[in-house]
Amino acid sequence: MAGYIPPGGPPGAPPFGAPPGGAPPYGAPPGGAPPYGAPPGGAPPYGAPPGGAPGFGGPPGGGPPDLEAHVKKWFTLSIVSFFCGCGILALIPIMMASSAKDALSKGDVATAQQKIGTARMLVLIGFGLMALEVVGAIIFGILMATGVINEGAF
C-alpha cells in the first residue's frame, strides 16, 4: 500500500514529539541534569549530611548553619511575642524554641525542626490574634466616637 504510515511514524524516524537527530527530549538541558529541578552535582537535601541520605540528621554536635539561624530567629520572635501582648501563651513557644536550641546543640536535627515548627506556628497564631485585637479596638473606638455605641451600654 502506497502512502501508508504505521502508527508512531515511518520506520527509523524518532518518536512523536522528539527532536530530529537523536537529541535529548525538548526542555532537557544538554548533558542530562537530574530530573525534577534537583541541583546539578547531587547536593544533599536540607538537613542531610554530605553524601548521606535524607532524614538521618546532620553532623553530631550541631546542625546546619541555616537551621541554627532559623531557630535563633524564631526564639527571638517568641520572646518578642511575650512583650507584644501575647502574655502567658507566649511562654509555650519560648519553651519550644529553647528545647529546639538544645536538640540542635545535641545534633538531633529532626527534633529541632519539629520543635521550632511548633514554636513558629504558635508565634504566628499569637501575632494574628494580636492583630485582630488591635483592629477590633480601632473599630470599637470609631463606633464609640461616632455615637453608634453608647458609653452606658458597657
XYZ file of C-alpha atoms in Angstrom, residues 11-154:
144
model
C 10.283 3.216 10.324
C 13.568 4.711 11.563
C 12.004 8.079 12.477
C 12.270 9.470 16.023
C 9.184 9.031 18.217
C 6.432 11.596 18.018
C 7.405 14.819 19.817
C 11.132 14.100 19.916
C 13.501 16.405 18.082
C 15.153 15.023 14.991
C 18.714 13.748 15.095
C 18.550 11.777 18.334
C 18.888 14.857 20.568
C 17.537 14.708 24.140
C 13.817 15.468 24.548
C 12.665 19.052 24.328
C 13.344 21.015 27.509
C 16.106 18.746 28.813
C 19.404 20.556 29.293
C 22.429 19.267 27.451
C 24.315 16.709 29.465
C 21.195 15.402 31.166
C 20.796 17.183 34.515
C 18.913 15.375 37.302
C 15.099 15.398 36.923
C 12.516 17.464 38.818
C 14.653 20.522 39.406
C 17.303 18.769 41.505
C 20.515 20.782 41.652
C 23.345 19.541 39.467
C 26.093 17.822 41.358
C 23.735 15.999 43.677
C 23.754 18.376 46.648
C 22.182 16.705 49.695
C 18.711 17.813 50.775
C 18.150 20.163 53.706
C 19.304 18.580 56.949
C 21.123 15.642 55.382
C 24.817 15.118 55.971
C 27.039 15.497 52.909
C 26.868 12.267 50.946
C 24.194 10.848 53.241
C 20.553 10.026 52.836
C 17.833 12.459 53.886
C 16.268 12.018 57.290
C 19.348 10.839 59.187
C 20.241 14.187 60.742
C 23.300 16.328 60.356
C 26.778 16.048 61.758
C 27.000 15.466 65.515
C 27.492 18.475 67.755
C 25.232 20.856 65.864
C 23.101 21.267 62.792
C 23.356 23.099 59.537
C 24.083 26.796 59.961
C 20.855 27.823 58.230
C 18.779 25.767 60.701
C 20.657 27.393 63.568
C 19.782 30.841 62.203
C 16.162 29.730 61.774
C 15.988 28.538 65.393
C 17.587 31.754 66.686
C 15.159 33.900 64.671
C 12.050 32.136 65.989
C 13.425 32.059 69.539
C 13.814 35.831 69.360
C 10.332 36.258 67.867
C 8.936 34.072 70.662
C 10.397 36.449 73.234
C 9.112 39.468 71.287
C 5.617 37.943 71.212
C 5.618 37.882 75.021
C 6.221 41.636 75.164
C 3.774 42.406 72.340
C 0.775 41.316 74.334
C 0.551 37.566 73.776
C 1.113 37.191 77.513
C 1.390 33.834 79.174
C 0.568 31.996 75.936
C 3.934 33.190 74.618
C 5.728 31.078 77.218
C 4.903 27.870 75.308
C 6.689 28.949 72.090
C 9.624 30.218 74.175
C 9.940 26.795 75.810
C 9.571 25.002 72.444
C 12.224 27.204 70.818
C 14.536 26.676 73.766
C 14.161 22.905 73.516
C 14.811 23.186 69.757
C 18.075 25.001 70.534
C 19.023 22.249 72.975
C 18.180 19.493 70.469
C 20.171 21.251 67.765
C 23.209 21.553 70.029
C 22.989 17.784 70.662
C 22.807 17.093 66.918
C 19.155 15.983 66.833
C 18.083 17.877 63.722
C 14.703 16.149 63.337
C 13.585 17.063 66.861
C 14.880 20.614 66.448
C 12.896 21.040 63.224
C 9.751 19.662 64.855
C 10.027 21.864 67.952
C 10.835 25.053 66.057
C 7.964 24.359 63.652
C 5.560 24.199 66.583
C 7.021 27.357 68.110
C 6.745 29.166 64.769
C 3.095 28.157 64.391
C 2.214 29.342 67.910
C 4.026 32.662 67.456
C 2.210 33.308 64.168
C -1.139 32.477 65.781
C -0.321 34.847 68.652
C 0.624 37.669 66.286
C -2.554 37.037 64.259
C -4.740 37.220 67.359
C -2.934 40.368 68.457
C -3.620 41.970 65.057
C -7.310 41.054 65.319
C -7.408 42.602 68.783
C -5.898 45.858 67.502
C -8.346 46.021 64.575
C -11.263 45.315 66.933
C -10.131 48.060 69.309
C -9.886 50.547 66.435
C -13.380 49.652 65.199
C -14.763 49.889 68.737
C -13.134 53.302 69.197
C -14.631 54.561 65.929
C -18.093 53.303 66.915
C -17.784 54.970 70.334
C -16.639 58.270 68.782
C -19.486 58.368 66.278
C -22.085 57.616 68.938
C -23.254 54.320 67.492
C -22.396 52.646 70.796
C -23.337 54.458 73.992
C -20.946 54.534 76.918
C -23.631 53.224 79.244
C -24.042 50.057 77.190
C -20.832 48.616 78.602
